């Protein structure tokens, strides 16, 4: 018994040990040269950009203990303005855990069931919610488990329809989330969309004219690993990509799609966070999303992949910054979604930026889901970067519900505008 308690305590104290001594910094480059120097540190000092800087927007970067001295020296030498974001990343993560736990406790004390969009929750809570919705509303909800993740966890999505997916005049909307494991605000937004379509439908049109596919966690292995081992884990957890894959598992799922694969904003080194994989669609997690897009391509009007952070709605083409044939439609629907979110957002949340992925983020990236979906014929395809405020991936969970609600307004308005545009262009 004593040993059991001691080992439990050891696990508790070992939490976030991986990040002992790590620091994160705000960086604010003012020239293209400074931007380039910062970019080069990704390889030379193994820094991890939570948010990439642009000339008009500061970035946030995570730096390992061994490289901090050199990092600060390089910034001083190059005259790059910077300040501390988190002095002690491990301590900050311990505090974040307490905030999340206190919120769980608050719901327990009120005997109010906590929903997966009220807080950051583990995979089983999300899956239990989806199971319960499917069981309670069998006439409009179907659970689909198209396969398992690399480590064998089921990947689940819900098909939501008032006509059993048989009315082919309906537009189909596909929402996918959490291919990037550490972006914890994304499953709340996806599960809240389920809630609004099934448990609390306030706008009949959304089921009368639309069918929905919602996949809240496309990378369950990474998501669980970000809870149990490394909070800032981003990739999948595959170990079959190369000789070094066991040492450096995982692939960046949003660089793994077959669209200008591994050409820009990505890496062929398995130990980097934006490793594109050994081949396009090397990951079962991206193949599942691909197969859903192909299966419903004939009437999929809108595809949204949910990410965080930065308050941005991004559209193709992300690899080279050029515009697609449907740029006007993409921009119109993008603006419609951002305006709907704006109406509902909190005053201190930033306004969404809308535009071409490469131009708005400030760097190109190939092999992304949004570009792939658009390249094979989804007329309107977007990456949402949800809000992070200054907390980034650790946005206070008290905002989970708010972000879910405001984003839902954007999705619902986007669905209607997308249908309108696609029908009138036929
Ligand atoms: Zn992401």
Short mmCIF file of C-alpha atoms and ligand atoms in Angstrom, two decimals:
data_model
loop_
_atom_site.label_atom_id
_atom_site.label_comp_id
_atom_site.label_asym_id
_atom_site.label_seq_id
_atom_site.Cartn_x
_atom_site.Cartn_y
_atom_site.Cartn_z
CA UNK A 1 0.00 0.00 0.00
CA UNK A 2 2.77 2.37 1.04
CA UNK A 3 4.73 1.58 -2.12
CA UNK A 4 1.61 2.18 -4.17
CA UNK A 5 1.09 5.62 -2.61
CA UNK A 6 4.77 6.47 -3.00
CA UNK A 7 4.77 5.53 -6.65
CA UNK A 8 1.62 7.60 -7.20
CA UNK A 9 3.35 10.55 -5.57
CA UNK A 10 6.40 9.99 -7.76
CA UNK A 11 4.22 10.15 -10.84
CA UNK A 12 2.57 13.33 -9.56
CA UNK A 13 5.89 15.02 -8.86
CA UNK A 14 7.38 13.82 -12.12
CA UNK A 15 4.70 15.65 -14.05
CA UNK A 16 6.17 18.12 -16.52
CA UNK A 17 9.69 17.16 -15.43
CA UNK A 18 10.53 17.12 -19.13
CA UNK A 19 10.22 20.91 -19.10
CA UNK A 20 12.36 21.59 -16.03
CA UNK A 21 14.51 24.62 -16.81
CA UNK A 22 12.79 25.40 -20.12
CA UNK A 23 11.84 28.98 -20.86
CA UNK A 24 9.66 30.67 -23.42
CA UNK A 25 10.25 34.11 -24.88
CA UNK A 26 8.40 36.76 -26.83
CA UNK A 27 10.48 37.81 -29.84
CA UNK A 28 9.85 40.92 -31.94
CA UNK A 29 12.04 41.10 -35.07
CA UNK A 30 12.01 44.36 -37.03
CA UNK A 31 13.72 43.32 -40.28
CA UNK A 32 13.72 40.48 -42.77
CA UNK A 33 17.27 39.66 -41.67
CA UNK A 34 16.21 39.31 -38.04
CA UNK A 35 13.29 37.11 -39.10
CA UNK A 36 15.68 34.88 -41.02
CA UNK A 37 18.05 34.61 -38.04
CA UNK A 38 15.17 33.57 -35.80
CA UNK A 39 14.03 31.02 -38.37
CA UNK A 40 17.49 29.46 -38.48
CA UNK A 41 17.44 28.86 -34.71
CA UNK A 42 14.84 26.15 -35.20
CA UNK A 43 17.57 23.85 -36.47
CA UNK A 44 20.67 25.21 -34.74
CA UNK A 45 19.21 25.66 -31.24
CA UNK A 46 16.20 23.32 -31.52
CA UNK A 47 13.79 26.09 -30.57
CA UNK A 48 10.05 25.47 -30.90
CA UNK A 49 7.94 28.32 -32.24
CA UNK A 50 4.57 28.39 -30.50
CA UNK A 51 3.74 31.41 -32.61
CA UNK A 52 5.98 32.48 -35.47
CA UNK A 53 6.82 36.16 -35.49
CA UNK A 54 6.16 38.49 -38.37
CA UNK A 55 7.47 42.01 -38.73
CA UNK A 56 4.19 43.37 -37.36
CA UNK A 57 3.51 40.68 -34.77
CA UNK A 58 5.66 39.29 -32.02
CA UNK A 59 6.20 35.56 -31.80
CA UNK A 60 6.54 33.12 -28.91
CA UNK A 61 9.34 30.60 -28.81
CA UNK A 62 10.21 27.75 -26.43
CA UNK A 63 13.90 27.21 -25.66
CA UNK A 64 15.56 24.22 -23.99
CA UNK A 65 17.88 24.87 -21.00
CA UNK A 66 21.06 23.88 -22.88
CA UNK A 67 20.52 26.49 -25.56
CA UNK A 68 19.17 29.45 -23.57
CA UNK A 69 22.50 31.20 -23.09
CA UNK A 70 23.34 31.00 -26.76
CA UNK A 71 19.78 31.95 -27.73
CA UNK A 72 19.94 35.16 -25.70
CA UNK A 73 23.44 35.90 -27.03
CA UNK A 74 22.29 35.55 -30.64
CA UNK A 75 19.32 37.82 -30.03
CA UNK A 76 21.51 40.43 -28.32
CA UNK A 77 24.10 40.28 -31.11
CA UNK A 78 21.44 40.68 -33.79
CA UNK A 79 19.56 43.37 -31.86
CA UNK A 80 16.35 41.31 -31.79
CA UNK A 81 13.97 42.62 -29.17
CA UNK A 82 12.76 39.91 -26.75
CA UNK A 83 11.32 39.36 -23.31
CA UNK A 84 10.42 36.43 -21.12
CA UNK A 85 7.07 34.75 -21.80
CA UNK A 86 7.40 32.02 -19.14
CA UNK A 87 10.43 32.14 -16.83
CA UNK A 88 9.86 28.59 -15.64
CA UNK A 89 7.82 26.53 -18.07
CA UNK A 90 7.52 23.54 -15.75
CA UNK A 91 6.20 25.70 -12.89
CA UNK A 92 3.74 27.34 -15.27
CA UNK A 93 2.49 23.94 -16.43
CA UNK A 94 2.02 22.84 -12.81
CA UNK A 95 -0.10 25.96 -12.24
CA UNK A 96 -2.08 25.27 -15.42
CA UNK A 97 -2.83 21.76 -14.15
CA UNK A 98 -4.15 23.21 -10.92
CA UNK A 99 -6.40 25.62 -12.81
CA UNK A 100 -7.82 22.77 -14.89
CA UNK A 101 -8.29 20.58 -11.82
CA UNK A 102 -9.97 23.41 -9.87
CA UNK A 103 -12.41 23.80 -12.73
CA UNK A 104 -13.19 20.06 -12.71
CA UNK A 105 -13.75 20.33 -8.95
CA UNK A 106 -16.06 23.32 -9.39
CA UNK A 107 -18.35 21.33 -11.68
CA UNK A 108 -18.23 18.32 -9.34
CA UNK A 109 -19.19 20.48 -6.35
CA UNK A 110 -22.18 21.90 -8.21
CA UNK A 111 -23.16 18.33 -9.25
CA UNK A 112 -23.35 19.73 -12.73
CA UNK A 113 -22.04 17.41 -15.40
CA UNK A 114 -18.96 18.91 -16.99
CA UNK A 115 -19.10 18.80 -20.77
CA UNK A 116 -16.01 18.42 -22.94
CA UNK A 117 -16.41 22.04 -24.04
CA UNK A 118 -16.32 23.38 -20.47
CA UNK A 119 -12.71 22.47 -19.78
CA UNK A 120 -9.72 20.55 -21.10
CA UNK A 121 -10.51 16.86 -20.79
CA UNK A 122 -8.93 13.53 -21.61
CA UNK A 123 -9.79 11.50 -24.70
CA UNK A 124 -12.10 9.10 -22.86
CA UNK A 125 -14.30 12.00 -21.71
CA UNK A 126 -14.65 13.22 -25.29
CA UNK A 127 -15.42 9.72 -26.54
CA UNK A 128 -17.92 9.09 -23.74
CA UNK A 129 -19.70 12.29 -24.70
CA UNK A 130 -19.82 11.26 -28.37
CA UNK A 131 -21.04 7.76 -27.43
CA UNK A 132 -23.79 9.18 -25.25
CA UNK A 133 -24.94 11.57 -27.99
CA UNK A 134 -25.01 8.74 -30.54
CA UNK A 135 -26.95 6.49 -28.16
CA UNK A 136 -29.46 9.18 -27.17
CA UNK A 137 -30.18 10.57 -30.64
CA UNK A 138 -30.00 7.53 -32.96
CA UNK A 139 -32.27 9.15 -35.53
CA UNK A 140 -29.89 11.95 -36.35
CA UNK A 141 -26.47 10.82 -35.09
CA UNK A 142 -24.30 7.94 -36.28
CA UNK A 143 -20.97 7.10 -34.70
CA UNK A 144 -18.31 5.99 -37.16
CA UNK A 145 -14.97 4.44 -36.22
CA UNK A 146 -13.09 4.22 -39.52
CA UNK A 147 -9.91 2.86 -37.97
CA UNK A 148 -7.38 3.05 -35.21
CA UNK A 149 -4.47 5.38 -34.62
CA UNK A 150 -0.87 4.19 -34.84
CA UNK A 151 -0.93 3.12 -31.19
CA UNK A 152 -4.33 1.47 -31.59
CA UNK A 153 -6.74 4.04 -30.22
CA UNK A 154 -10.03 4.27 -32.10
CA UNK A 155 -10.50 7.40 -34.21
CA UNK A 156 -14.14 8.42 -34.04
CA UNK A 157 -16.39 10.83 -35.83
CA UNK A 158 -20.07 11.62 -35.78
CA UNK A 159 -22.29 11.91 -38.82
CA UNK A 160 -25.16 14.25 -38.03
CA UNK A 161 -28.14 14.40 -40.36
CA UNK A 162 -31.91 14.76 -40.22
CA UNK A 163 -32.18 12.62 -43.37
CA UNK A 164 -29.72 9.81 -42.72
CA UNK A 165 -27.22 11.25 -45.21
CA UNK A 166 -29.59 10.25 -48.02
CA UNK A 167 -30.68 13.68 -49.24
CA UNK A 168 -28.01 14.49 -51.77
CA UNK A 169 -29.27 18.04 -52.24
CA UNK A 170 -27.90 18.90 -48.81
CA UNK A 171 -24.52 20.55 -48.40
CA UNK A 172 -22.00 18.64 -46.34
CA UNK A 173 -19.80 20.33 -43.76
CA UNK A 174 -16.73 18.57 -42.35
CA UNK A 175 -15.08 19.81 -39.14
CA UNK A 176 -11.84 18.16 -38.09
CA UNK A 177 -9.79 18.93 -34.96
CA UNK A 178 -6.69 18.10 -32.93
CA UNK A 179 -4.32 16.77 -35.56
CA UNK A 180 -1.87 18.91 -33.56
CA UNK A 181 -1.90 17.31 -30.14
CA UNK A 182 -1.08 20.32 -27.96
CA UNK A 183 -3.83 22.54 -29.33
CA UNK A 184 -6.20 21.72 -26.50
CA UNK A 185 -8.81 24.36 -27.27
CA UNK A 186 -9.77 22.52 -30.47
CA UNK A 187 -11.70 19.51 -29.07
CA UNK A 188 -13.97 21.80 -26.99
CA UNK A 189 -14.90 23.72 -30.14
CA UNK A 190 -15.60 20.52 -32.11
CA UNK A 191 -17.68 18.93 -29.34
CA UNK A 192 -19.63 22.14 -28.82
CA UNK A 193 -20.57 22.02 -32.51
CA UNK A 194 -22.03 18.56 -31.84
CA UNK A 195 -23.93 19.98 -28.87
CA UNK A 196 -25.40 22.81 -30.96
CA UNK A 197 -26.47 20.51 -33.77
CA UNK A 198 -27.98 17.79 -31.62
CA UNK A 199 -28.72 18.75 -28.02
CA UNK A 200 -29.44 22.43 -28.48
CA UNK A 201 -30.48 23.02 -32.06
CA UNK A 202 -31.67 26.62 -32.27
CA UNK A 203 -31.48 27.00 -36.03
CA UNK A 204 -33.39 24.32 -37.96
CA UNK A 205 -31.86 25.35 -41.23
CA UNK A 206 -28.56 23.85 -40.11
CA UNK A 207 -30.06 20.36 -40.27
CA UNK A 208 -32.67 20.99 -42.98
CA UNK A 209 -30.07 22.01 -45.53
CA UNK A 210 -26.86 20.48 -44.21
CA UNK A 211 -25.30 17.19 -43.21
CA UNK A 212 -22.35 17.31 -40.82
CA UNK A 213 -19.26 15.25 -40.09
CA UNK A 214 -17.44 16.15 -36.91
CA UNK A 215 -14.14 14.53 -35.94
CA UNK A 216 -13.03 16.08 -32.62
CA UNK A 217 -9.68 14.28 -32.20
CA UNK A 218 -7.92 13.10 -35.34
CA UNK A 219 -4.65 12.45 -33.48
CA UNK A 220 -5.67 10.64 -30.28
CA UNK A 221 -2.17 9.24 -29.60
CA UNK A 222 -0.57 12.66 -29.65
CA UNK A 223 -3.44 14.17 -27.67
CA UNK A 224 -3.09 11.63 -24.87
CA UNK A 225 0.70 11.96 -24.90
CA UNK A 226 0.31 15.73 -24.46
CA UNK A 227 -1.69 14.99 -21.30
CA UNK A 228 0.48 12.22 -19.87
CA UNK A 229 4.04 13.04 -20.95
CA UNK A 230 4.84 16.19 -22.89
CA UNK A 231 2.35 19.05 -22.80
CA UNK A 232 3.77 20.60 -25.98
CA UNK A 233 3.73 17.45 -28.10
CA UNK A 234 2.48 18.34 -31.59
CA UNK A 235 2.90 15.31 -33.85
CA UNK A 236 1.46 11.83 -34.17
CA UNK A 237 3.28 9.00 -32.33
CA UNK A 238 4.30 6.71 -35.20
CA UNK A 239 7.69 5.00 -35.02
CA UNK A 240 7.83 3.36 -38.44
CA UNK A 241 9.06 6.28 -40.52
CA UNK A 242 12.81 5.80 -40.46
CA UNK A 243 15.75 4.43 -38.47
CA UNK A 244 15.55 7.38 -36.08
CA UNK A 245 11.79 7.24 -35.65
CA UNK A 246 12.01 5.24 -32.44
CA UNK A 247 14.17 7.94 -30.97
CA UNK A 248 12.05 10.70 -32.47
CA UNK A 249 8.50 9.41 -32.98
CA UNK A 250 5.73 11.08 -34.88
CA UNK A 251 4.90 13.12 -37.94
CA UNK A 252 3.41 16.59 -38.26
CA UNK A 253 -0.01 15.61 -39.57
CA UNK A 254 -0.56 19.04 -41.08
CA UNK A 255 2.52 18.59 -43.29
CA UNK A 256 1.66 15.01 -44.27
CA UNK A 257 -0.99 15.63 -46.95
CA UNK A 258 -0.23 15.01 -50.60
CA UNK A 259 -0.08 18.57 -51.81
CA UNK A 260 3.39 19.90 -52.67
CA UNK A 261 4.40 17.48 -49.93
CA UNK A 262 7.61 18.27 -48.03
CA UNK A 263 8.57 21.25 -50.15
CA UNK A 264 8.21 24.25 -47.85
CA UNK A 265 7.77 25.00 -44.12
CA UNK A 266 8.45 21.38 -43.27
CA UNK A 267 11.37 19.10 -42.58
CA UNK A 268 12.73 15.70 -43.57
CA UNK A 269 14.27 15.27 -40.11
CA UNK A 270 12.07 13.05 -37.88
CA UNK A 271 13.36 14.85 -34.80
CA UNK A 272 11.80 18.17 -35.79
CA UNK A 273 8.28 19.25 -34.95
CA UNK A 274 7.28 19.86 -38.57
CA UNK A 275 8.56 16.57 -39.98
CA UNK A 276 6.40 15.75 -42.99
CA UNK A 277 6.73 11.97 -42.76
CA UNK A 278 8.50 9.43 -44.98
CA UNK A 279 5.86 9.77 -47.71
CA UNK A 280 2.57 11.64 -48.23
CA UNK A 281 -0.17 10.13 -46.08
CA UNK A 282 2.31 7.99 -44.16
CA UNK A 283 0.03 8.48 -41.14
CA UNK A 284 -3.19 6.56 -40.61
CA UNK A 285 -4.54 9.68 -38.89
CA UNK A 286 -4.26 11.79 -42.07
CA UNK A 287 -5.43 8.94 -44.30
CA UNK A 288 -8.67 8.78 -42.32
CA UNK A 289 -9.33 12.49 -42.85
CA UNK A 290 -8.40 12.15 -46.53
CA UNK A 291 -10.80 9.25 -46.99
CA UNK A 292 -13.70 11.18 -45.45
CA UNK A 293 -13.05 14.10 -47.82
CA UNK A 294 -12.97 11.76 -50.82
CA UNK A 295 -16.08 9.84 -49.76
CA UNK A 296 -18.24 12.96 -49.54
CA UNK A 297 -16.45 15.16 -52.05
CA UNK A 298 -19.44 15.52 -54.37
CA UNK A 299 -21.36 17.60 -51.85
CA UNK A 300 -18.76 18.78 -49.35
CA UNK A 301 -19.01 22.55 -49.55
CA UNK A 302 -16.98 23.47 -46.48
CA UNK A 303 -14.03 21.84 -44.72
CA UNK A 304 -12.56 23.35 -41.56
CA UNK A 305 -9.50 22.04 -39.74
CA UNK A 306 -9.31 23.47 -36.21
CA UNK A 307 -5.97 24.59 -34.79
CA UNK A 308 -4.59 27.05 -32.27
CA UNK A 309 -3.48 29.70 -31.73
CA UNK A 310 -3.56 33.23 -33.14
CA UNK A 311 -7.17 34.16 -34.05
CA UNK A 312 -6.83 33.59 -37.79
CA UNK A 313 -9.00 32.14 -40.55
CA UNK A 314 -6.68 30.90 -43.29
CA UNK A 315 -7.31 29.67 -46.80
CA UNK A 316 -5.26 28.24 -49.72
CA UNK A 317 -2.69 28.19 -51.05
CA UNK A 318 -0.45 27.90 -48.03
CA UNK A 319 2.67 26.60 -49.76
CA UNK A 320 3.34 29.56 -52.06
CA UNK A 321 0.89 32.32 -51.12
CA UNK A 322 -0.82 32.32 -54.49
CA UNK A 323 -4.61 32.47 -54.74
CA UNK A 324 -6.93 29.76 -55.99
CA UNK A 325 -9.55 30.14 -58.71
CA UNK A 326 -12.09 30.41 -55.93
CA UNK A 327 -10.26 33.13 -54.00
CA UNK A 328 -13.25 35.47 -53.98
CA UNK A 329 -15.49 32.77 -52.51
CA UNK A 330 -12.83 31.77 -50.00
CA UNK A 331 -12.38 35.34 -48.85
CA UNK A 332 -16.12 36.10 -48.76
CA UNK A 333 -16.94 33.07 -46.60
CA UNK A 334 -13.83 33.72 -44.47
CA UNK A 335 -14.98 37.27 -43.76
CA UNK A 336 -18.53 36.06 -43.03
CA UNK A 337 -17.18 33.62 -40.44
CA UNK A 338 -14.87 36.19 -38.84
CA UNK A 339 -17.67 38.76 -38.59
CA UNK A 340 -19.99 36.26 -36.91
CA UNK A 341 -17.25 35.47 -34.38
CA UNK A 342 -16.61 39.18 -33.86
CA UNK A 343 -20.25 39.73 -32.87
CA UNK A 344 -19.92 37.16 -30.10
CA UNK A 345 -16.32 37.56 -28.94
CA UNK A 346 -15.18 39.02 -25.63
CA UNK A 347 -13.90 42.61 -25.81
CA UNK A 348 -10.33 41.66 -24.88
CA UNK A 349 -10.08 38.89 -27.47
CA UNK A 350 -8.31 39.95 -30.65
CA UNK A 351 -10.19 40.36 -33.88
CA UNK A 352 -9.68 37.52 -36.34
CA UNK A 353 -7.42 38.05 -39.33
CA UNK A 354 -8.70 36.47 -42.57
CA UNK A 355 -6.63 35.66 -45.62
CA UNK A 356 -4.28 33.44 -47.52
CA UNK A 357 -2.43 31.08 -45.14
CA UNK A 358 1.05 32.00 -46.18
CA UNK A 359 0.45 35.74 -46.20
CA UNK A 360 -1.36 35.89 -42.85
CA UNK A 361 0.89 33.50 -40.91
CA UNK A 362 3.97 34.93 -42.54
CA UNK A 363 5.53 31.66 -43.73
CA UNK A 364 4.71 28.96 -46.23
CA UNK A 365 3.81 25.40 -45.35
CA UNK A 366 3.17 22.50 -47.68
CA UNK A 367 1.24 19.28 -47.13
CA UNK A 368 -1.53 20.93 -45.10
CA UNK A 369 -5.08 19.57 -44.82
CA UNK A 370 -6.79 22.77 -45.96
CA UNK A 371 -4.74 22.96 -49.18
CA UNK A 372 -5.21 19.28 -49.94
CA UNK A 373 -8.99 19.45 -49.48
CA UNK A 374 -9.21 22.46 -51.78
CA UNK A 375 -6.85 20.94 -54.35
CA UNK A 376 -9.07 17.91 -54.83
CA UNK A 377 -12.25 19.96 -55.12
CA UNK A 378 -13.68 21.11 -51.78
CA UNK A 379 -14.74 24.64 -52.81
CA UNK A 380 -14.26 26.22 -49.38
CA UNK A 381 -11.47 24.95 -47.12
CA UNK A 382 -10.02 26.68 -44.08
CA UNK A 383 -7.64 26.41 -41.17
CA UNK A 384 -8.94 28.12 -38.05
CA UNK A 385 -6.30 29.27 -35.60
CA UNK A 386 -8.39 29.70 -32.45
CA UNK A 387 -7.59 32.36 -29.84
CA UNK A 388 -4.73 31.83 -27.37
CA UNK A 389 -4.40 35.31 -25.86
CA UNK A 390 -0.96 35.57 -24.26
CA UNK A 391 -1.32 32.07 -22.82
CA UNK A 392 -1.11 30.33 -26.17
CA UNK A 393 -1.76 26.59 -25.97
CA UNK A 394 -2.48 27.04 -22.27
CA UNK A 395 -5.39 29.39 -22.73
CA UNK A 396 -7.23 29.49 -19.39
CA UNK A 397 -9.91 26.78 -19.50
CA UNK A 398 -12.45 29.29 -18.22
CA UNK A 399 -12.50 30.50 -21.84
CA UNK A 400 -13.18 27.06 -23.34
CA UNK A 401 -16.92 27.60 -23.42
CA UNK A 402 -16.62 31.15 -24.73
CA UNK A 403 -14.28 30.17 -27.56
CA UNK A 404 -16.56 27.24 -28.39
CA UNK A 405 -19.63 29.47 -28.54
CA UNK A 406 -18.09 32.25 -30.62
CA UNK A 407 -16.42 29.80 -33.02
CA UNK A 408 -19.72 28.01 -33.48
CA UNK A 409 -21.25 31.29 -34.66
CA UNK A 410 -18.49 31.48 -37.24
CA UNK A 411 -18.95 27.89 -38.41
CA UNK A 412 -22.74 28.20 -38.68
CA UNK A 413 -22.56 31.48 -40.61
CA UNK A 414 -19.82 30.01 -42.80
CA UNK A 415 -21.91 26.93 -43.61
CA UNK A 416 -24.81 29.05 -44.85
CA UNK A 417 -22.65 31.43 -46.84
CA UNK A 418 -20.73 28.50 -48.34
CA UNK A 419 -23.95 26.85 -49.50
CA UNK A 420 -25.19 30.09 -51.01
CA UNK A 421 -21.98 30.66 -52.92
CA UNK A 422 -21.64 27.08 -54.14
CA UNK A 423 -25.29 26.87 -55.27
CA UNK A 424 -25.15 30.18 -57.17
CA UNK A 425 -21.90 29.24 -58.90
CA UNK A 426 -23.32 25.98 -60.29
ZN1 LIG B 1 -1.94 23.38 -35.45
#
